[in-house]
Coordinates of C-alpha atoms in Angstrom, one line a residue:
Chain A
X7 CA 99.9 100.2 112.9
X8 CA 97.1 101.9 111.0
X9 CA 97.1 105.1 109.1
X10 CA 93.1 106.3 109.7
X11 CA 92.6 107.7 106.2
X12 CA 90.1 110.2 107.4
X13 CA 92.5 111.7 109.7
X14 CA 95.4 111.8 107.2
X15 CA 92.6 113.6 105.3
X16 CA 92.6 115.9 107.8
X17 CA 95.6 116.5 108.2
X18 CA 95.9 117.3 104.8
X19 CA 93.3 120.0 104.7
X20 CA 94.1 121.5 108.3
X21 CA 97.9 121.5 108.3
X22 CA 97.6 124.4 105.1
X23 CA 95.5 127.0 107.4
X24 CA 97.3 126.1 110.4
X25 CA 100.4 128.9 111.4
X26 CA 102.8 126.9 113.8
X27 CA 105.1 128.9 115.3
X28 CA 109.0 128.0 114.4
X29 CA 109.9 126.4 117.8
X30 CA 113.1 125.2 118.8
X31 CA 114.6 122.4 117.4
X32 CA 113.8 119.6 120.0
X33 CA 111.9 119.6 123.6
X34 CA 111.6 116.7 125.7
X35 CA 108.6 116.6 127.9
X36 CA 109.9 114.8 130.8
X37 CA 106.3 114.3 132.4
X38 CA 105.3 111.1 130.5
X39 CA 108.5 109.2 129.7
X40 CA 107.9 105.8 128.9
X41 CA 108.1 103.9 132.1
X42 CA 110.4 101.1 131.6
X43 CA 112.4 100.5 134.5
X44 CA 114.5 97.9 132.6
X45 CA 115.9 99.8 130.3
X46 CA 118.8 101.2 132.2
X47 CA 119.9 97.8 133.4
X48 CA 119.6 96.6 129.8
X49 CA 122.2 99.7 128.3
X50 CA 124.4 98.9 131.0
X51 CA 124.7 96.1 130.2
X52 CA 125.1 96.8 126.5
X53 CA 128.0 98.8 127.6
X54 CA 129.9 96.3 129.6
X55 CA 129.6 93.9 126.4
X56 CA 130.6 96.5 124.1
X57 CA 133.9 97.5 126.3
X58 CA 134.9 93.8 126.6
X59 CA 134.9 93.8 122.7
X60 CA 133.5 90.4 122.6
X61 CA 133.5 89.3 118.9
X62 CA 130.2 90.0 117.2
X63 CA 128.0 87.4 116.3
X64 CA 127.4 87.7 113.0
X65 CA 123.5 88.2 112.2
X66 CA 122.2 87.2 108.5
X67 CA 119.4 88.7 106.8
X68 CA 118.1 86.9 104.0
X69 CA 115.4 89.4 101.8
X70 CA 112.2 87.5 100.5
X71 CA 113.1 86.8 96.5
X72 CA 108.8 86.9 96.0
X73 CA 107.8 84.6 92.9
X74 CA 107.1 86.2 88.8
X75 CA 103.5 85.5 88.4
X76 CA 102.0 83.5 85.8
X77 CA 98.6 83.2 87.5
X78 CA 96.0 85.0 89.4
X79 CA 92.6 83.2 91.2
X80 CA 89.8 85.1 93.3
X81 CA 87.7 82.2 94.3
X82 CA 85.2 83.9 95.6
X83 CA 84.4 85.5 92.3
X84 CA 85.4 82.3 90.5
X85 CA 87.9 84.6 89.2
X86 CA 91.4 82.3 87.4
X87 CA 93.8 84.4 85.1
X88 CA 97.1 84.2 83.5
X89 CA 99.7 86.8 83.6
X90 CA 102.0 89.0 82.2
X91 CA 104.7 91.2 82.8
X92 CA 104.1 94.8 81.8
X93 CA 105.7 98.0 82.0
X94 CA 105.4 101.9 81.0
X95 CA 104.5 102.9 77.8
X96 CA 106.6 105.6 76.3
X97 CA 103.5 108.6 77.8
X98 CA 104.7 107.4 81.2
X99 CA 101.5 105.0 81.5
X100 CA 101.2 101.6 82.5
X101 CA 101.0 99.5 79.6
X102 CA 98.0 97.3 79.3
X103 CA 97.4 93.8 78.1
X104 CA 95.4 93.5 74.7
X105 CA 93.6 90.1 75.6
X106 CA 91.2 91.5 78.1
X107 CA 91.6 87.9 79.7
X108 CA 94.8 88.5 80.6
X109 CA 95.9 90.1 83.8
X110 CA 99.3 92.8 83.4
X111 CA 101.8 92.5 86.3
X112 CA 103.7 96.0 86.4
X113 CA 107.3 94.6 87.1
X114 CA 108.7 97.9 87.7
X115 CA 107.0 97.5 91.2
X116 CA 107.2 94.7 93.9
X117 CA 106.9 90.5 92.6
X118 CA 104.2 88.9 94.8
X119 CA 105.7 87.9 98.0
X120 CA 107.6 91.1 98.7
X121 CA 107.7 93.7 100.6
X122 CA 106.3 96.7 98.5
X123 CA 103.1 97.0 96.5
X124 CA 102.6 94.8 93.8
X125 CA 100.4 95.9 91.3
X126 CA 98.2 94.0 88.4
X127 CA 96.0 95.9 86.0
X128 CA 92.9 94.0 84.1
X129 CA 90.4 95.4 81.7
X130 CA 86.8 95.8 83.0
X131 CA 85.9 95.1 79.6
X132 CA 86.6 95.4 75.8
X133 CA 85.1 96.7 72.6
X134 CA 82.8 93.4 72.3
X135 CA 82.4 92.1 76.3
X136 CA 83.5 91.9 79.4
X137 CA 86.8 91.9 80.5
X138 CA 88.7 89.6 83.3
X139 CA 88.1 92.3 85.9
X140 CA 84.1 93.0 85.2
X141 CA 83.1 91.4 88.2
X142 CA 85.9 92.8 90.5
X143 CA 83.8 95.2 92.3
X144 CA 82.2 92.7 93.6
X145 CA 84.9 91.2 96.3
X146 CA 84.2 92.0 99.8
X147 CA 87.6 92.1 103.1
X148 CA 88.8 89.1 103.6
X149 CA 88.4 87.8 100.0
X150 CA 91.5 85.6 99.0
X151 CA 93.6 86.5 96.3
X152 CA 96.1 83.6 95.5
X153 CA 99.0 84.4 93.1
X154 CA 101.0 81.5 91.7
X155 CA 104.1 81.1 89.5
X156 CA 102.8 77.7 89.1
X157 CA 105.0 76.3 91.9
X158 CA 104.9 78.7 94.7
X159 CA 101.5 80.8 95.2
X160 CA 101.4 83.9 97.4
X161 CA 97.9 84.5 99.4
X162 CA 96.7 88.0 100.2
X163 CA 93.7 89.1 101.7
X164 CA 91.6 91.3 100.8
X165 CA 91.3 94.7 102.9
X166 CA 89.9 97.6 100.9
X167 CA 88.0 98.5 97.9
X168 CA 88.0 102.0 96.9
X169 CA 86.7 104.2 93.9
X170 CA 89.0 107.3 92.5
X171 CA 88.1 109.4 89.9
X172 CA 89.6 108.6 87.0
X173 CA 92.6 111.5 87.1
X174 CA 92.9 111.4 91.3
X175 CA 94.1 108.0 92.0
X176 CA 96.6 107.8 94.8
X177 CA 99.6 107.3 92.6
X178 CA 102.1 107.2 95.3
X179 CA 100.0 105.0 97.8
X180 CA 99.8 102.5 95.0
X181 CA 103.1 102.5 93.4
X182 CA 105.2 103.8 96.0
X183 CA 107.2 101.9 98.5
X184 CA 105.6 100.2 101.7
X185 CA 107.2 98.3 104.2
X186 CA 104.0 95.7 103.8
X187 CA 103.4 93.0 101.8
X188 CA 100.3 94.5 99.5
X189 CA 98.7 93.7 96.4
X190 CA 97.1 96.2 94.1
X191 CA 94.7 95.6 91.9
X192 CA 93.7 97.8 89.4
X193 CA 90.5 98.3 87.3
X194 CA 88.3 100.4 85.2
X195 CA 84.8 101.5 86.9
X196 CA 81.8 104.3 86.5
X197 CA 80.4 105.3 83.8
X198 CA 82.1 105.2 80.4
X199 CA 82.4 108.8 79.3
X200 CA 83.0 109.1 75.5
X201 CA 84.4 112.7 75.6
X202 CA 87.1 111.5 78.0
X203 CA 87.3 108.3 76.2
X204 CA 87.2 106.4 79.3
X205 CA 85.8 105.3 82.6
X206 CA 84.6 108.1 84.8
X207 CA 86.3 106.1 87.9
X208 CA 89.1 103.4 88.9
X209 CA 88.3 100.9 91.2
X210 CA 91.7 99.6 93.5
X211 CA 91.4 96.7 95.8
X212 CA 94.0 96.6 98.3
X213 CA 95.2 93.0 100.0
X214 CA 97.9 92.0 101.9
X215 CA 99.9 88.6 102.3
X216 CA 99.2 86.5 104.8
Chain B
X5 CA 75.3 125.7 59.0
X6 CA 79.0 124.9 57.5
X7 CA 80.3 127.0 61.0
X8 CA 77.9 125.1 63.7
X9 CA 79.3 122.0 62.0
X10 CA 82.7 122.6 61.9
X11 CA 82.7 123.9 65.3
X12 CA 81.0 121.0 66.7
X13 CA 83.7 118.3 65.4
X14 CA 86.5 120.1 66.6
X15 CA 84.8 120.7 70.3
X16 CA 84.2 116.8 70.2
X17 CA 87.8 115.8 68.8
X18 CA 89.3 118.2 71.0
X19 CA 87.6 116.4 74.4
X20 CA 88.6 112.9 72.8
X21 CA 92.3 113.3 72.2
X22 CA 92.6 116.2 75.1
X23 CA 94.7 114.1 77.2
X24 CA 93.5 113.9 81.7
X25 CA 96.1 116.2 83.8
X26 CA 97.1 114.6 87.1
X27 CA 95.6 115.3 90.4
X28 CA 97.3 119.1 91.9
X29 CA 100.1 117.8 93.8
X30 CA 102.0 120.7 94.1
X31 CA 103.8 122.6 97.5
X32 CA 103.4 119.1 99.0
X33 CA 106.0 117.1 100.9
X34 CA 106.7 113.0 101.0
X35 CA 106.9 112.2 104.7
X36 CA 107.3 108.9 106.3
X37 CA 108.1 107.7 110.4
X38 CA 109.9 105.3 110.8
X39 CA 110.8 103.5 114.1
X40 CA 113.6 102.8 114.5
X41 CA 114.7 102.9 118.7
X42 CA 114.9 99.6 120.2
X43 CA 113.4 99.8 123.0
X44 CA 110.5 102.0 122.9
X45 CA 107.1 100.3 123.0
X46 CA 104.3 100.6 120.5
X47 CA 104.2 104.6 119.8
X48 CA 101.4 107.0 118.1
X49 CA 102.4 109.4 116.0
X50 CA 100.7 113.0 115.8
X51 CA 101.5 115.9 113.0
X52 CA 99.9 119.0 114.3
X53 CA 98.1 117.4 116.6
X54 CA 96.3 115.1 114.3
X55 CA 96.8 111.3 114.8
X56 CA 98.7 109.7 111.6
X57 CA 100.5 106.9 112.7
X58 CA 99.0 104.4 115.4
X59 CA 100.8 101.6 117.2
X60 CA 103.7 101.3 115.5
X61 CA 106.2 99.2 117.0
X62 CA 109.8 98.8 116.8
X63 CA 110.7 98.8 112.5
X64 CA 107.9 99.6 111.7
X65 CA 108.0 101.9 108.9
X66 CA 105.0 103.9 107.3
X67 CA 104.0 104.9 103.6
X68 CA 104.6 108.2 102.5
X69 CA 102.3 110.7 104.1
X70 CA 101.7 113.9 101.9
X71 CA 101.9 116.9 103.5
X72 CA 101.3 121.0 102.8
X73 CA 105.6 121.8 102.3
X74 CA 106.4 124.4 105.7
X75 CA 107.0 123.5 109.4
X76 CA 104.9 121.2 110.7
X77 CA 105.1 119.6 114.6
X78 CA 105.5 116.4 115.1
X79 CA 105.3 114.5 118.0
X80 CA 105.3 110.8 119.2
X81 CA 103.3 109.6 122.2
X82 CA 103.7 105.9 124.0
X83 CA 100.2 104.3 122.1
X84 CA 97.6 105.0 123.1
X85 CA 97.9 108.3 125.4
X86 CA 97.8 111.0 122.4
X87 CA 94.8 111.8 124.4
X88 CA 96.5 112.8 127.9
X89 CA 98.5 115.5 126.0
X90 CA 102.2 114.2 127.4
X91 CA 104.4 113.6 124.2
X92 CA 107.6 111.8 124.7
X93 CA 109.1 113.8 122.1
X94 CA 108.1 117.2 120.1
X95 CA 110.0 118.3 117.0
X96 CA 109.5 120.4 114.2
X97 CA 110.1 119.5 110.5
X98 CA 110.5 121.7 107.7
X99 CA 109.9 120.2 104.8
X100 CA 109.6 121.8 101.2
X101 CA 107.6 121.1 98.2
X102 CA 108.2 118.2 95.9
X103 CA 110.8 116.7 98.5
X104 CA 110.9 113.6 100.0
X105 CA 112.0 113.0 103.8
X106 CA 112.4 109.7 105.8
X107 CA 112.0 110.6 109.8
X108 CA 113.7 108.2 112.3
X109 CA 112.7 108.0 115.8
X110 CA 116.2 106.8 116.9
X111 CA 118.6 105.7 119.7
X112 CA 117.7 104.2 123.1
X113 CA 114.5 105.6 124.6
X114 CA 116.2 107.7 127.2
X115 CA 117.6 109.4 124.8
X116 CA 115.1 109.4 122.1
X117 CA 115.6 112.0 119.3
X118 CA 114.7 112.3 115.9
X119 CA 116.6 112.3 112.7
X120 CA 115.1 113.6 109.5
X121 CA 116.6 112.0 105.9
X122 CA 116.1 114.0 102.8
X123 CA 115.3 111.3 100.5
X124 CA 116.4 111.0 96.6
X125 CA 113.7 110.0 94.6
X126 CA 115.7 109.7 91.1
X127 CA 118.3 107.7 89.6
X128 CA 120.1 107.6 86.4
X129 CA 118.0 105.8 84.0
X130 CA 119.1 102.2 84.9
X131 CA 121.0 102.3 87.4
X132 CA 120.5 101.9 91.0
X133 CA 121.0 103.9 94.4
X134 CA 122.1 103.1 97.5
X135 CA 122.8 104.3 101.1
X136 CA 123.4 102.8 104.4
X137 CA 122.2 104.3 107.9
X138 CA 123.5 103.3 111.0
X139 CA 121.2 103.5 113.8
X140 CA 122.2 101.1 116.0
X141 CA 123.1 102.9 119.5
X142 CA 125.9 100.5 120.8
X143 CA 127.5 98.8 117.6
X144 CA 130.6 100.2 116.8
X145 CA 131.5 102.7 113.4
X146 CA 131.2 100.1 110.5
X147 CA 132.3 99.6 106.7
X148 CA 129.5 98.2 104.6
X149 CA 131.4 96.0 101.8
X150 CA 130.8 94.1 98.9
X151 CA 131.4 90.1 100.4
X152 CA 135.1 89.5 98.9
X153 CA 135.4 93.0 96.7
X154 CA 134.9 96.5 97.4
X155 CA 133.8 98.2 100.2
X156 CA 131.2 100.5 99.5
X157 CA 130.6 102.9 102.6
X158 CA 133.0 103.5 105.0
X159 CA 133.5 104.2 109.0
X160 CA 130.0 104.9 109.3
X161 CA 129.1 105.5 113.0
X162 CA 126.2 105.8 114.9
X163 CA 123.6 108.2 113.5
X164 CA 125.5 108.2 110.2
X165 CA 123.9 108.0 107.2
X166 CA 126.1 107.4 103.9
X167 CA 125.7 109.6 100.6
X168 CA 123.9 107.9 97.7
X169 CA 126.4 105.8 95.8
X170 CA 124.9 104.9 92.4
X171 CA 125.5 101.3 90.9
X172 CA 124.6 98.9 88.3
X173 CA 121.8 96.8 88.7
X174 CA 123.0 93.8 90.4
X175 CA 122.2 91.1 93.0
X176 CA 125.1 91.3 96.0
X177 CA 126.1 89.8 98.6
X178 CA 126.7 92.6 101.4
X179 CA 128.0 92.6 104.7
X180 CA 128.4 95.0 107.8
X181 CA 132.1 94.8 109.0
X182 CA 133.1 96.7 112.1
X183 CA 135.4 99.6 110.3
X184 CA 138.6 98.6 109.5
X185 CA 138.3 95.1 110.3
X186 CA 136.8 91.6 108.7
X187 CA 134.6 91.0 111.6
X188 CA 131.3 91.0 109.9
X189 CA 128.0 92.0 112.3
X190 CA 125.4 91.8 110.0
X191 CA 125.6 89.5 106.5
X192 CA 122.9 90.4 103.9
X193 CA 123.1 87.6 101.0
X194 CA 121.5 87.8 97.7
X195 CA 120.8 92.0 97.9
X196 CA 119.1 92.3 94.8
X197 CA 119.6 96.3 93.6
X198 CA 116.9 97.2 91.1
X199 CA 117.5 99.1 88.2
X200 CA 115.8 102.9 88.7
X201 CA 115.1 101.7 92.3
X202 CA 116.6 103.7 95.1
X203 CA 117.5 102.0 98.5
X204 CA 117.6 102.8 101.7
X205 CA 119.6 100.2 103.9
X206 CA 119.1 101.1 107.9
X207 CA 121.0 99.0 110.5
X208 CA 118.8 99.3 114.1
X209 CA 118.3 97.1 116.7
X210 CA 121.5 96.0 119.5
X211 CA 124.7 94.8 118.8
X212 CA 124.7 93.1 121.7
X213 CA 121.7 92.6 123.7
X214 CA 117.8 92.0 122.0
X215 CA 116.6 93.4 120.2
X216 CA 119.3 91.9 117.7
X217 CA 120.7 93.9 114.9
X218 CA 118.7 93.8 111.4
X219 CA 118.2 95.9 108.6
X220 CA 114.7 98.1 107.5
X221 CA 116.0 98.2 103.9
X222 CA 113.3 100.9 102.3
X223 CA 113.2 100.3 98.6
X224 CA 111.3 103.3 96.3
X225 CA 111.0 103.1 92.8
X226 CA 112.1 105.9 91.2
X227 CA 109.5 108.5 89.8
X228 CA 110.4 107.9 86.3
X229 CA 109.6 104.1 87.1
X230 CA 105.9 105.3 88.1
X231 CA 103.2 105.2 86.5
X232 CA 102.3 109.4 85.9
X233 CA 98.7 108.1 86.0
X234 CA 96.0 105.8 86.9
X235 CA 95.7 102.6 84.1
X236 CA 93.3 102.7 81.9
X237 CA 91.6 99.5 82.4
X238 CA 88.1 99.5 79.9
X239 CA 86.9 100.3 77.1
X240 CA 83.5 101.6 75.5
X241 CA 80.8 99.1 75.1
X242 CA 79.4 99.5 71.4
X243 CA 77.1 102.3 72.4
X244 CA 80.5 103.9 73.5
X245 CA 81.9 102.8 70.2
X246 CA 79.2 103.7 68.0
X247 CA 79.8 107.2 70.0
X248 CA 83.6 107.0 69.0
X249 CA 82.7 106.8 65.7
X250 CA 80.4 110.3 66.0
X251 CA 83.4 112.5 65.3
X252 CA 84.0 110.5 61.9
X253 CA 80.5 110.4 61.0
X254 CA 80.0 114.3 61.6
X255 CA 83.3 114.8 59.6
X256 CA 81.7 112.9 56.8
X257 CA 78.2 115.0 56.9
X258 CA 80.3 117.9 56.5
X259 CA 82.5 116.7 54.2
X260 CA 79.3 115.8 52.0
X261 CA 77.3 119.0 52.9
X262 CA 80.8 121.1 51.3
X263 CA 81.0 118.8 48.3
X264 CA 77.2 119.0 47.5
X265 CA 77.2 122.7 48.0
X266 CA 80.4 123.1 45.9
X267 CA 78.6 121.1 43.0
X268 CA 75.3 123.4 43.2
X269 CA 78.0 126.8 43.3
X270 CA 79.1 125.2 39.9
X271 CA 76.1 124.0 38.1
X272 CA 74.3 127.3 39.1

């Protein structure tokens, strides 16, 4: 599956100046139904199992636990971190490590490993120099990302690397729920504005699990 | 002089500390597809005729999409023919602003329909939500209980879709029991229920044929669990300190320039 961002773009600006009429609740076009001869033979099947009232296998589904981080490598940007839980901050924001070494794992969202988006935040750089995520917009698709709990690692690959102004991130893309296995990371980028007092822009690179 | 000063270190302590407003999200709606019929191939998905969701296959289920609140037409094509025009199905879904909605493509593909959840997107601090769907076409009403204690949803049948029930945080084991009996279908060990998290369990897939049952459990944190904006990841370099430091240092000059001009009003 892939959502095409421009055309969810689209969307977003068409579907405002667009009138749709109120139809009816439901119409089936008949003309392309999915042709699938099997399926009938299939359901009747279903139904003759059903009215036998065979006992039902029992099915198990076992959700993936993921692994706490304690460590985050980007080889190809010679890139090894620890890490740390963090979490909001009283103003609602995500609370950042002070060592701008250190890499912040928001565990209000997914662990590495599951389903969800998991998210780590980094400082570009500090007061004095640069920070464990200077060099992040550097990474390119298909850069690993390998997060460890120094047993069990977690790879991801990278897939995107996008820019938003600093007040026009995709909150709900990045924190929300998804049915993938997708890593978030987060940093500072642009210029630094001193009015603002910060960054003009955020960088987010996107991965998902192998 | 005294004015120009004064004026100028407010207009620069006011940008500092004037705290970023969010992106305008208002009149918008939280939409996401999921599939969720068991035998329909690999579908696209259009909203007004504009492509959002591509090749999704059987529980598969998308992000959020954002959408203008109103009526908006939604229709899903096998993949790959949103160009020939001839949906399988066409709906419309109303959807208003600040709301979220979960939109199943459900039930066998002969009789493919579409059923549209309103989705909660708060819990009591600390506490977690949960609800059960049942979307499998041929399994029979079911109870979904704690293993060995409490049953939590009961006699839910096909197309049903429990109310929230709101619980401590815990880790569970959970099973699917065919309603008013202990034969268990589905057995979901080790359930782990987040605090502020709100799930969504849905049963799909056959209860007897393949696809086999399973479960699309949609787990969203709840908005107070969200971050209200981007992190703020850097800070200034010592040019952008030394520029921090303006405020204070024009503070100062003016500070100095009333003193000094107070001491000549008295000597003179």
């Amino acid at each position: 599956m892939y959502l095409n961002p421009k055309i969810a773009l689209l969307l977003f600006l068409l579907t405002g100046c667009q009138q749709i009429e109120p139809s009816s609740h439901e119409e089936k076009t008949d003309s392309n139904k999915f042709k699938l001869e099997s399926v009938k033979e299939d359901n009747t099947n279903q139904e003759k199992a059903v009215k036998e009232e065979q006992p039902l296998e029992t099915i198990t589904v076992t959700p993936e636990p993921g692994i706490e981080p304690s460590n985050l490598s980007i080889p190809a940007l010679e890139i090894e971190a620890s890490t740390i839980p963090v979490g909001l901050k009283d103003d609602g924001t995500v609370e950042i490590p002070s060592d701008i070494e250190i890499v912040g794992w928001f565990s209000n969202g997914s662990k590495p490993g599951q389903t969800g988006n998991t998210v780590l935040v980094g400082h570009v750089n500090g007061f004095l120099g640069p920070g464990v995520f200077s060099n992040l917009y550097k990474i390119s698709t298909n850069d690993e990302i390998v997060i460890t709990n120094g047993k069990e690692e977690v790879v991801y690959k990278v897939i995107k690397k996008q820019s938003y102004p600093y007040d026009q991130g995709p909150i709900e893309e990045i924190f929300g729920y998804t049915s993938k296995t997708r890593l978030q990371l987060i940093t500072c980028t642009g210029t630094f504005n001193p009015l603002k007092g910060t960054h003009e822009e955020r960088l987010v690179v996107t991965a998902i699990a192998n | 002089m005294k004015k120009l000063v004064v004026t100028v270190i407010f207009a620069l302590v006011c940008t500092m500390f004037g705290s970023a407003t969010l992106a305008d999200n208002h009149d918008q709606a939280k939409v996401r597809i999921v599939h969720a019929s068991p035998d329909a191939p690999a579908v696209d998905i259009t909203v007004n005729g504009n492509t959002v969701v591509e090749n999704a296959t059987f529980k598969i289920a998308t992000d959020y999409l954002m959408v203008p609140a109103g009526d908006h037409e939604v229709s899903i094509y096998a993949a790959g023919t949103v160009a020939d025009g001839e949906p399988v199905l066409t709906t419309t879904l109303s959807v208003e602003s600040d709301q979220a909605y979960t939109a199943l493509a459900i039930n066998n593909l002969e009789n493919l329909e579409v059923s549209v959840l309103s989705d909660d997107m708060m819990t009591t601090e600390g506490k977690a939500k949960i609800r059960v769907g049942h979307f499998s076409p041929d399994a029979p009403a079911v109870d979904v209980a704690v293993t060995g204690g409490d049953v939590l949803f009961e006699n839910a049948e096909f197309k049903d879709v429990t109310d929230y029930a709101e619980l401590d945080p815990a880790t569970l084991d959970l099973e699917v029991r065919v309603s008013g009996t202990e034969d268990v279908v589905l057995s979901l060990p080790s359930t782990k229920l987040k605090e502020n998290t709100i799930y969504s369990v849905l049963a799909v897939g056959l209860a007897s044929g393949e696809p086999p049952l399973d479960v699309i459990v949609l787990a969203d944190p709840s908005s107070t669990s969200m971050p209200s904006e981007m992190p703020e990841t850097g800070n200034a370099s010592i040019t952008g300190l030394a520029i921090y430091l303006l405020p204070l240092l024009l503070i100062g000059i003016g500070f100095s320039y009333f003193l000094v001009k107070r001491r000549n009003v008295s000597q003179s």
